[in-house]
Amino acid sequence: MSEPMVKSEAVHKRFGRLEVLKGITLEVMPGEVMCLLGPSGSGKSTFLRCINHLEKIDAGRLSVDGELVGYRQVGARLHELRESEVSRKRAEIGVVFQHFNLFTNMTALENVSIAPMRVKKLTRGEAHERGRALLASVGLPDKVEAYPAQLSGGQQQRVAIARALAMDPKLMLFDEPTSALDPELVGEVLQVMRKLALGGMTMIVVTHEMSFAAEVADSVVFMDDGVVVESGSPDDVLGRPRHERTRSFLSKVL
C-alpha cells in the first residue's frame, strides 16, 4: 500500500477566539481527486491554506508526501522550519485560487515562466519552452504573448493553472477556482482540471460545482462549522448522504 500524499490528523486552527478548524482528520492518496464541499465559513479554504503552511496550524499534525508541513520533529517536539525551508516545500505544491493573481505587466508566457527561473534556476530558454508547452496543454497556444487584461477570466484562470504546473508539483490545491468566473467560462476551466485528474495528478478541490465532484472526484468530504460531517465516494455523499446537515446543504445547491 502506498503512503498518503496528504495526511491530516486532528488539525485545529483558530483566529483569535474563533476556532475555524476543530480537529480535521482525513487522508488523500497519490493520484486521488478529493472534493471539499460545504457552506461558506465551514473551514474548507482555511484547511487548504494549512496544507502548504500559508496558515499555521494550532494543534494536530499535517503531512504531505510523508513529511510534516512547516515543521521538523525532534524527539517528541515539533520545531518550525525556517521560511526558506518552508518555501522549498511549498514549491512542490501547486495552488490555484479564486482570483487569478497574475502579474498584470507580464505576458501569459512570462507569468508561467518566472517561478521556474527564480526557484528552479531554469534558463530563460528552458522556462519558455516548458511554458509554451503548458499553455498549449491548457488550450492557450495562441495566447503566449497576451497580457492578462487581454484575456477572459477563464483564460486567465487557465494561465494560473499552467503557472502552478510549471513548478512540477506533486499535489495541486484548487480553492473554488471557478467561483469568480462568468457561468459560460466555467466549463473551460473544469475541462482542464478533468484532464489533470485523468493524468493522475493528486488534487484537493474546494468547489461548489457538484457535477464536477460527481463526475471527477474519487472522494467527497462535506465540511461544516470546522468539522468533517461525512466523507466517502461521490455516489455515497452526493447520492446517499447519511447526515441531515449534508442532505440540507445538497438540497439547496443541487
PDB file of C-alpha atoms in Angstrom:
ATOM      1  CA  MET A   1       0.000   0.000   0.000  1.00  0.00           C
ATOM      2  CA  SER A   2       1.295   3.457  -0.857  1.00  0.00           C
ATOM      3  CA  GLU A   3       1.507   6.166   1.773  1.00  0.00           C
ATOM      4  CA  PRO A   4      -0.985   9.055   1.735  1.00  0.00           C
ATOM      5  CA  MET A   5       0.029  12.115  -0.244  1.00  0.00           C
ATOM      6  CA  VAL A   6      -1.806  14.243   2.339  1.00  0.00           C
ATOM      7  CA  LYS A   7      -2.412  13.125   5.918  1.00  0.00           C
ATOM      8  CA  SER A   8      -4.273  15.369   8.340  1.00  0.00           C
ATOM      9  CA  GLU A   9      -4.504  14.252  11.959  1.00  0.00           C
ATOM     10  CA  ALA A  10      -6.823  16.189  14.287  1.00  0.00           C
ATOM     11  CA  VAL A  11      -5.829  19.548  12.785  1.00  0.00           C
ATOM     12  CA  HIS A  12      -7.035  22.634  14.655  1.00  0.00           C
ATOM     13  CA  LYS A  13      -6.811  26.268  13.601  1.00  0.00           C
ATOM     14  CA  ARG A  14      -8.144  29.347  15.329  1.00  0.00           C
ATOM     15  CA  PHE A  15      -8.107  33.059  14.579  1.00  0.00           C
ATOM     16  CA  GLY A  16      -8.233  34.724  17.967  1.00  0.00           C
ATOM     17  CA  ARG A  17     -11.270  33.334  19.765  1.00  0.00           C
ATOM     18  CA  LEU A  18     -12.757  31.888  16.588  1.00  0.00           C
ATOM     19  CA  GLU A  19     -11.947  28.204  16.127  1.00  0.00           C
ATOM     20  CA  VAL A  20     -12.142  27.610  12.383  1.00  0.00           C
ATOM     21  CA  LEU A  21     -10.879  24.006  12.217  1.00  0.00           C
ATOM     22  CA  LYS A  22     -11.938  21.694  15.028  1.00  0.00           C
ATOM     23  CA  GLY A  23      -9.939  18.530  14.513  1.00  0.00           C
ATOM     24  CA  ILE A  24      -9.792  17.700  10.792  1.00  0.00           C
ATOM     25  CA  THR A  25      -8.694  14.131  10.121  1.00  0.00           C
ATOM     26  CA  LEU A  26      -8.505  12.854   6.549  1.00  0.00           C
ATOM     27  CA  GLU A  27      -6.159  11.254   4.018  1.00  0.00           C
ATOM     28  CA  VAL A  28      -5.632  11.798   0.296  1.00  0.00           C
ATOM     29  CA  MET A  29      -3.838   9.036  -1.578  1.00  0.00           C
ATOM     30  CA  PRO A  30      -1.477   9.633  -4.539  1.00  0.00           C
ATOM     31  CA  GLY A  31      -3.463  10.192  -7.713  1.00  0.00           C
ATOM     32  CA  GLU A  32      -6.689  10.809  -5.799  1.00  0.00           C
ATOM     33  CA  VAL A  33      -9.046  13.695  -6.513  1.00  0.00           C
ATOM     34  CA  MET A  34     -10.801  14.853  -3.341  1.00  0.00           C
ATOM     35  CA  CYS A  35     -13.528  17.491  -3.469  1.00  0.00           C
ATOM     36  CA  LEU A  36     -14.262  19.511  -0.330  1.00  0.00           C
ATOM     37  CA  LEU A  37     -17.844  20.722  -0.117  1.00  0.00           C
ATOM     38  CA  GLY A  38     -19.642  22.826   2.438  1.00  0.00           C
ATOM     39  CA  PRO A  39     -21.196  26.217   3.132  1.00  0.00           C
ATOM     40  CA  SER A  40     -19.161  29.409   3.264  1.00  0.00           C
ATOM     41  CA  GLY A  41     -17.312  29.696   6.547  1.00  0.00           C
ATOM     42  CA  SER A  42     -17.079  25.954   7.104  1.00  0.00           C
ATOM     43  CA  GLY A  43     -13.255  25.979   7.096  1.00  0.00           C
ATOM     44  CA  LYS A  44     -12.581  24.499   3.650  1.00  0.00           C
ATOM     45  CA  SER A  45     -10.331  27.276   2.352  1.00  0.00           C
ATOM     46  CA  THR A  46      -8.528  27.617   5.680  1.00  0.00           C
ATOM     47  CA  PHE A  47      -7.742  23.900   5.653  1.00  0.00           C
ATOM     48  CA  LEU A  48      -6.409  24.206   2.106  1.00  0.00           C
ATOM     49  CA  ARG A  49      -4.125  27.079   3.181  1.00  0.00           C
ATOM     50  CA  CYS A  50      -2.844  24.998   6.087  1.00  0.00           C
ATOM     51  CA  ILE A  51      -1.709  22.261   3.712  1.00  0.00           C
ATOM     52  CA  ASN A  52       1.058  24.431   2.292  1.00  0.00           C
ATOM     53  CA  HIS A  53       1.633  26.390   5.525  1.00  0.00           C
ATOM     54  CA  LEU A  54       0.118  29.654   4.320  1.00  0.00           C
ATOM     55  CA  GLU A  55      -1.704  29.311   7.640  1.00  0.00           C
ATOM     56  CA  LYS A  56      -0.014  27.707  10.655  1.00  0.00           C
ATOM     57  CA  ILE A  57      -1.986  25.041  12.459  1.00  0.00           C
ATOM     58  CA  ASP A  58      -2.515  25.310  16.221  1.00  0.00           C
ATOM     59  CA  ALA A  59      -2.750  21.605  17.025  1.00  0.00           C
ATOM     60  CA  GLY A  60      -2.557  18.243  15.299  1.00  0.00           C
ATOM     61  CA  ARG A  61      -0.277  17.051  12.532  1.00  0.00           C
ATOM     62  CA  LEU A  62      -0.344  17.681   8.801  1.00  0.00           C
ATOM     63  CA  SER A  63       1.997  15.968   6.360  1.00  0.00           C
ATOM     64  CA  VAL A  64       2.486  15.949   2.587  1.00  0.00           C
ATOM     65  CA  ASP A  65       4.219  13.006   0.936  1.00  0.00           C
ATOM     66  CA  GLY A  66       5.324  11.684   4.318  1.00  0.00           C
ATOM     67  CA  GLU A  67       6.872  14.939   5.574  1.00  0.00           C
ATOM     68  CA  LEU A  68       5.394  17.321   8.132  1.00  0.00           C
ATOM     69  CA  VAL A  69       4.223  20.628   6.705  1.00  0.00           C
ATOM     70  CA  GLY A  70       6.193  23.560   8.104  1.00  0.00           C
ATOM     71  CA  TYR A  71       7.769  21.601  10.966  1.00  0.00           C
ATOM     72  CA  ARG A  72      10.524  19.151  11.799  1.00  0.00           C
ATOM     73  CA  GLN A  73      10.078  16.654  14.600  1.00  0.00           C
ATOM     74  CA  VAL A  74      12.957  16.341  17.067  1.00  0.00           C
ATOM     75  CA  GLY A  75      12.170  13.774  19.724  1.00  0.00           C
ATOM     76  CA  ALA A  76       8.626  14.463  20.873  1.00  0.00           C
ATOM     77  CA  ARG A  77       8.653  18.147  19.931  1.00  0.00           C
ATOM     78  CA  LEU A  78       7.865  19.950  16.693  1.00  0.00           C
ATOM     79  CA  HIS A  79      10.159  22.774  15.586  1.00  0.00           C
ATOM     80  CA  GLU A  80       9.004  25.228  12.943  1.00  0.00           C
ATOM     81  CA  LEU A  81      11.135  25.308   9.813  1.00  0.00           C
ATOM     82  CA  ARG A  82      12.857  28.438   8.584  1.00  0.00           C
ATOM     83  CA  GLU A  83      10.935  30.351   5.917  1.00  0.00           C
ATOM     84  CA  SER A  84      13.467  29.330   3.244  1.00  0.00           C
ATOM     85  CA  GLU A  85      12.844  25.659   4.056  1.00  0.00           C
ATOM     86  CA  VAL A  86       9.073  26.187   4.031  1.00  0.00           C
ATOM     87  CA  SER A  87       9.335  27.906   0.640  1.00  0.00           C
ATOM     88  CA  ARG A  88      11.202  24.936  -0.833  1.00  0.00           C
ATOM     89  CA  LYS A  89       8.463  22.572   0.342  1.00  0.00           C
ATOM     90  CA  ARG A  90       5.747  24.984  -0.776  1.00  0.00           C
ATOM     91  CA  ALA A  91       7.202  24.927  -4.283  1.00  0.00           C
ATOM     92  CA  GLU A  92       6.187  21.249  -4.512  1.00  0.00           C
ATOM     93  CA  ILE A  93       2.502  22.138  -4.034  1.00  0.00           C
ATOM     94  CA  GLY A  94       0.601  23.975  -6.745  1.00  0.00           C
ATOM     95  CA  VAL A  95      -2.192  26.312  -5.651  1.00  0.00           C
ATOM     96  CA  VAL A  96      -4.931  27.866  -7.774  1.00  0.00           C
ATOM     97  CA  PHE A  97      -7.088  30.462  -6.018  1.00  0.00           C
ATOM     98  CA  GLN A  98     -10.456  32.063  -6.810  1.00  0.00           C
ATOM     99  CA  HIS A  99      -8.688  35.136  -8.120  1.00  0.00           C
ATOM    100  CA  PHE A 100      -6.004  34.631 -10.684  1.00  0.00           C
ATOM    101  CA  ASN A 101      -3.282  36.845  -9.141  1.00  0.00           C
ATOM    102  CA  LEU A 102      -1.397  37.083 -12.418  1.00  0.00           C
ATOM    103  CA  PHE A 103       1.288  39.726 -12.872  1.00  0.00           C
ATOM    104  CA  THR A 104      -0.543  42.301 -14.988  1.00  0.00           C
ATOM    105  CA  ASN A 105       2.668  43.672 -16.527  1.00  0.00           C
ATOM    106  CA  MET A 106       3.782  40.242 -17.788  1.00  0.00           C
ATOM    107  CA  THR A 107       2.582  38.159 -20.706  1.00  0.00           C
ATOM    108  CA  ALA A 108       0.997  34.762 -20.169  1.00  0.00           C
ATOM    109  CA  LEU A 109       4.317  33.109 -21.018  1.00  0.00           C
ATOM    110  CA  GLU A 110       6.229  35.338 -18.601  1.00  0.00           C
ATOM    111  CA  ASN A 111       3.699  34.616 -15.832  1.00  0.00           C
ATOM    112  CA  VAL A 112       4.180  30.874 -16.323  1.00  0.00           C
ATOM    113  CA  SER A 113       7.971  31.052 -16.670  1.00  0.00           C
ATOM    114  CA  ILE A 114       9.036  33.354 -13.851  1.00  0.00           C
ATOM    115  CA  ALA A 115       8.865  30.916 -10.905  1.00  0.00           C
ATOM    116  CA  PRO A 116      10.837  28.107 -12.592  1.00  0.00           C
ATOM    117  CA  MET A 117      13.536  30.636 -13.500  1.00  0.00           C
ATOM    118  CA  ARG A 118      13.742  32.101  -9.989  1.00  0.00           C
ATOM    119  CA  VAL A 119      13.189  28.995  -7.879  1.00  0.00           C
ATOM    120  CA  LYS A 120      14.368  26.106 -10.042  1.00  0.00           C
ATOM    121  CA  LYS A 121      17.048  28.177 -11.787  1.00  0.00           C
ATOM    122  CA  LEU A 122      15.911  27.189 -15.265  1.00  0.00           C
ATOM    123  CA  THR A 123      17.360  29.256 -18.093  1.00  0.00           C
ATOM    124  CA  ARG A 124      15.013  31.624 -19.874  1.00  0.00           C
ATOM    125  CA  GLY A 125      15.029  29.324 -22.897  1.00  0.00           C
ATOM    126  CA  GLU A 126      14.198  26.236 -20.821  1.00  0.00           C
ATOM    127  CA  ALA A 127      11.453  28.024 -18.877  1.00  0.00           C
ATOM    128  CA  HIS A 128       9.895  29.491 -22.019  1.00  0.00           C
ATOM    129  CA  GLU A 129       9.931  26.127 -23.812  1.00  0.00           C
ATOM    130  CA  ARG A 130       8.167  24.497 -20.874  1.00  0.00           C
ATOM    131  CA  GLY A 131       5.823  27.476 -20.522  1.00  0.00           C
ATOM    132  CA  ARG A 132       4.708  27.249 -24.156  1.00  0.00           C
ATOM    133  CA  ALA A 133       4.031  23.530 -23.760  1.00  0.00           C
ATOM    134  CA  LEU A 134       1.979  24.129 -20.605  1.00  0.00           C
ATOM    135  CA  LEU A 135      -0.038  26.941 -22.164  1.00  0.00           C
ATOM    136  CA  ALA A 136      -0.774  24.629 -25.081  1.00  0.00           C
ATOM    137  CA  SER A 137      -1.837  21.897 -22.641  1.00  0.00           C
ATOM    138  CA  VAL A 138      -4.458  24.217 -21.120  1.00  0.00           C
ATOM    139  CA  GLY A 139      -5.745  25.234 -24.558  1.00  0.00           C
ATOM    140  CA  LEU A 140      -3.937  28.560 -24.907  1.00  0.00           C
ATOM    141  CA  PRO A 141      -1.190  28.027 -27.513  1.00  0.00           C
ATOM    142  CA  ASP A 142      -2.126  31.283 -29.242  1.00  0.00           C
ATOM    143  CA  LYS A 143      -2.117  33.436 -26.080  1.00  0.00           C
ATOM    144  CA  VAL A 144       1.586  33.182 -25.238  1.00  0.00           C
ATOM    145  CA  GLU A 145       2.223  36.892 -25.779  1.00  0.00           C
ATOM    146  CA  ALA A 146      -1.112  38.133 -24.405  1.00  0.00           C
ATOM    147  CA  TYR A 147      -1.283  40.180 -21.223  1.00  0.00           C
ATOM    148  CA  PRO A 148      -3.873  39.364 -18.533  1.00  0.00           C
ATOM    149  CA  ALA A 149      -6.016  42.363 -19.491  1.00  0.00           C
ATOM    150  CA  GLN A 150      -6.343  40.878 -22.994  1.00  0.00           C
ATOM    151  CA  LEU A 151      -7.658  37.542 -21.648  1.00  0.00           C
ATOM    152  CA  SER A 152     -11.075  36.456 -20.436  1.00  0.00           C
ATOM    153  CA  GLY A 153     -11.487  35.305 -16.852  1.00  0.00           C
ATOM    154  CA  GLY A 154     -11.474  31.664 -17.939  1.00  0.00           C
ATOM    155  CA  GLN A 155      -8.303  32.187 -19.941  1.00  0.00           C
ATOM    156  CA  GLN A 156      -6.628  33.940 -17.011  1.00  0.00           C
ATOM    157  CA  GLN A 157      -7.520  31.051 -14.705  1.00  0.00           C
ATOM    158  CA  ARG A 158      -6.090  28.586 -17.203  1.00  0.00           C
ATOM    159  CA  VAL A 159      -2.857  30.611 -17.249  1.00  0.00           C
ATOM    160  CA  ALA A 160      -2.877  30.409 -13.437  1.00  0.00           C
ATOM    161  CA  ILE A 161      -3.198  26.609 -13.641  1.00  0.00           C
ATOM    162  CA  ALA A 162      -0.328  26.455 -16.140  1.00  0.00           C
ATOM    163  CA  ARG A 163       1.740  28.650 -13.808  1.00  0.00           C
ATOM    164  CA  ALA A 164       1.150  26.249 -10.910  1.00  0.00           C
ATOM    165  CA  LEU A 165       2.024  23.245 -13.095  1.00  0.00           C
ATOM    166  CA  ALA A 166       5.259  24.908 -14.218  1.00  0.00           C
ATOM    167  CA  MET A 167       6.811  24.025 -10.855  1.00  0.00           C
ATOM    168  CA  ASP A 168       6.107  20.315 -11.488  1.00  0.00           C
ATOM    169  CA  PRO A 169       4.077  19.930  -8.269  1.00  0.00           C
ATOM    170  CA  LYS A 170       3.302  16.606  -6.613  1.00  0.00           C
ATOM    171  CA  LEU A 171      -0.023  17.991  -5.347  1.00  0.00           C
ATOM    172  CA  MET A 172      -2.484  20.570  -6.688  1.00  0.00           C
ATOM    173  CA  LEU A 173      -4.825  22.567  -4.455  1.00  0.00           C
ATOM    174  CA  PHE A 174      -7.786  24.386  -6.028  1.00  0.00           C
ATOM    175  CA  ASP A 175      -9.689  26.913  -3.913  1.00  0.00           C
ATOM    176  CA  GLU A 176     -13.021  27.496  -5.667  1.00  0.00           C
ATOM    177  CA  PRO A 177     -11.236  28.073  -8.988  1.00  0.00           C
ATOM    178  CA  THR A 178     -14.428  28.831 -10.935  1.00  0.00           C
ATOM    179  CA  SER A 179     -16.357  30.946  -8.422  1.00  0.00           C
ATOM    180  CA  ALA A 180     -15.128  34.277  -9.833  1.00  0.00           C
ATOM    181  CA  LEU A 181     -15.941  33.335 -13.431  1.00  0.00           C
ATOM    182  CA  ASP A 182     -18.955  34.125 -15.567  1.00  0.00           C
ATOM    183  CA  PRO A 183     -21.053  30.952 -15.932  1.00  0.00           C
ATOM    184  CA  GLU A 184     -20.207  30.451 -19.598  1.00  0.00           C
ATOM    185  CA  LEU A 185     -16.462  30.374 -18.782  1.00  0.00           C
ATOM    186  CA  VAL A 186     -16.649  27.773 -16.010  1.00  0.00           C
ATOM    187  CA  GLY A 187     -16.612  24.778 -18.352  1.00  0.00           C
ATOM    188  CA  GLU A 188     -13.271  25.587 -19.967  1.00  0.00           C
ATOM    189  CA  VAL A 189     -11.513  25.650 -16.574  1.00  0.00           C
ATOM    190  CA  LEU A 190     -13.206  22.465 -15.358  1.00  0.00           C
ATOM    191  CA  GLN A 191     -12.150  20.732 -18.573  1.00  0.00           C
ATOM    192  CA  VAL A 192      -8.500  21.483 -17.828  1.00  0.00           C
ATOM    193  CA  MET A 193      -8.975  20.119 -14.307  1.00  0.00           C
ATOM    194  CA  ARG A 194     -10.600  16.946 -15.687  1.00  0.00           C
ATOM    195  CA  LYS A 195      -7.562  16.475 -17.925  1.00  0.00           C
ATOM    196  CA  LEU A 196      -5.234  16.833 -14.935  1.00  0.00           C
ATOM    197  CA  ALA A 197      -7.248  14.275 -12.980  1.00  0.00           C
ATOM    198  CA  LEU A 198      -7.110  11.798 -15.865  1.00  0.00           C
ATOM    199  CA  GLY A 199      -3.342  12.306 -15.958  1.00  0.00           C
ATOM    200  CA  GLY A 200      -3.036  11.115 -12.355  1.00  0.00           C
ATOM    201  CA  MET A 201      -2.448  14.432 -10.579  1.00  0.00           C
ATOM    202  CA  THR A 202      -3.272  14.358  -6.858  1.00  0.00           C
ATOM    203  CA  MET A 203      -5.817  17.135  -6.320  1.00  0.00           C
ATOM    204  CA  ILE A 204      -7.830  18.662  -3.491  1.00  0.00           C
ATOM    205  CA  VAL A 205     -10.591  20.860  -4.841  1.00  0.00           C
ATOM    206  CA  VAL A 206     -12.768  23.226  -2.829  1.00  0.00           C
ATOM    207  CA  THR A 207     -15.766  23.697  -5.087  1.00  0.00           C
ATOM    208  CA  HIS A 208     -19.490  24.306  -5.390  1.00  0.00           C
ATOM    209  CA  GLU A 209     -19.527  22.592  -8.808  1.00  0.00           C
ATOM    210  CA  MET A 210     -21.474  19.486  -7.840  1.00  0.00           C
ATOM    211  CA  SER A 211     -21.403  17.999 -11.332  1.00  0.00           C
ATOM    212  CA  PHE A 212     -17.601  18.149 -11.318  1.00  0.00           C
ATOM    213  CA  ALA A 213     -17.481  16.482  -7.899  1.00  0.00           C
ATOM    214  CA  ALA A 214     -19.874  13.762  -9.045  1.00  0.00           C
ATOM    215  CA  GLU A 215     -18.007  13.095 -12.284  1.00  0.00           C
ATOM    216  CA  VAL A 216     -14.320  13.549 -11.408  1.00  0.00           C
ATOM    217  CA  ALA A 217     -13.814  13.114  -7.643  1.00  0.00           C
ATOM    218  CA  ASP A 218     -12.631   9.847  -6.148  1.00  0.00           C
ATOM    219  CA  SER A 219     -13.773  11.042  -2.736  1.00  0.00           C
ATOM    220  CA  VAL A 220     -16.019  13.805  -1.413  1.00  0.00           C
ATOM    221  CA  VAL A 221     -15.756  15.436   2.006  1.00  0.00           C
ATOM    222  CA  PHE A 222     -18.572  17.565   3.388  1.00  0.00           C
ATOM    223  CA  MET A 223     -17.424  20.095   5.995  1.00  0.00           C
ATOM    224  CA  ASP A 224     -19.486  22.353   8.221  1.00  0.00           C
ATOM    225  CA  ASP A 225     -18.517  24.532  11.173  1.00  0.00           C
ATOM    226  CA  GLY A 226     -14.891  23.366  11.140  1.00  0.00           C
ATOM    227  CA  VAL A 227     -15.522  19.618  11.208  1.00  0.00           C
ATOM    228  CA  VAL A 228     -15.830  16.803   8.684  1.00  0.00           C
ATOM    229  CA  VAL A 229     -19.525  15.893   8.768  1.00  0.00           C
ATOM    230  CA  GLU A 230     -19.181  12.992   6.375  1.00  0.00           C
ATOM    231  CA  SER A 231     -16.936  11.631   3.659  1.00  0.00           C
ATOM    232  CA  GLY A 232     -16.986   8.869   1.099  1.00  0.00           C
ATOM    233  CA  SER A 233     -17.439   8.228  -2.593  1.00  0.00           C
ATOM    234  CA  PRO A 234     -19.385  10.753  -4.699  1.00  0.00           C
ATOM    235  CA  ASP A 235     -22.209   8.226  -5.009  1.00  0.00           C
ATOM    236  CA  ASP A 236     -22.449   7.910  -1.230  1.00  0.00           C
ATOM    237  CA  VAL A 237     -22.054  11.540  -0.160  1.00  0.00           C
ATOM    238  CA  LEU A 238     -23.947  13.159  -3.049  1.00  0.00           C
ATOM    239  CA  GLY A 239     -26.404  10.380  -3.770  1.00  0.00           C
ATOM    240  CA  ARG A 240     -26.996   8.790  -0.380  1.00  0.00           C
ATOM    241  CA  PRO A 241     -25.936  11.297   2.313  1.00  0.00           C
ATOM    242  CA  ARG A 242     -26.239   9.898   5.833  1.00  0.00           C
ATOM    243  CA  HIS A 243     -26.366  13.146   7.804  1.00  0.00           C
ATOM    244  CA  GLU A 244     -29.234  15.608   7.870  1.00  0.00           C
ATOM    245  CA  ARG A 245     -26.807  18.554   7.611  1.00  0.00           C
ATOM    246  CA  THR A 246     -25.399  17.151   4.366  1.00  0.00           C
ATOM    247  CA  ARG A 247     -28.885  16.483   2.992  1.00  0.00           C
ATOM    248  CA  SER A 248     -29.957  20.036   3.845  1.00  0.00           C
ATOM    249  CA  PHE A 249     -26.914  21.550   2.118  1.00  0.00           C
ATOM    250  CA  LEU A 250     -27.277  19.434  -1.001  1.00  0.00           C
ATOM    251  CA  SER A 251     -30.992  20.212  -1.282  1.00  0.00           C
ATOM    252  CA  LYS A 252     -30.063  23.889  -1.640  1.00  0.00           C
ATOM    253  CA  VAL A 253     -27.222  23.525  -4.163  1.00  0.00           C
ATOM    254  CA  LEU A 254     -28.250  20.626  -6.386  1.00  0.00           C
TER     255      LEU A 254
END
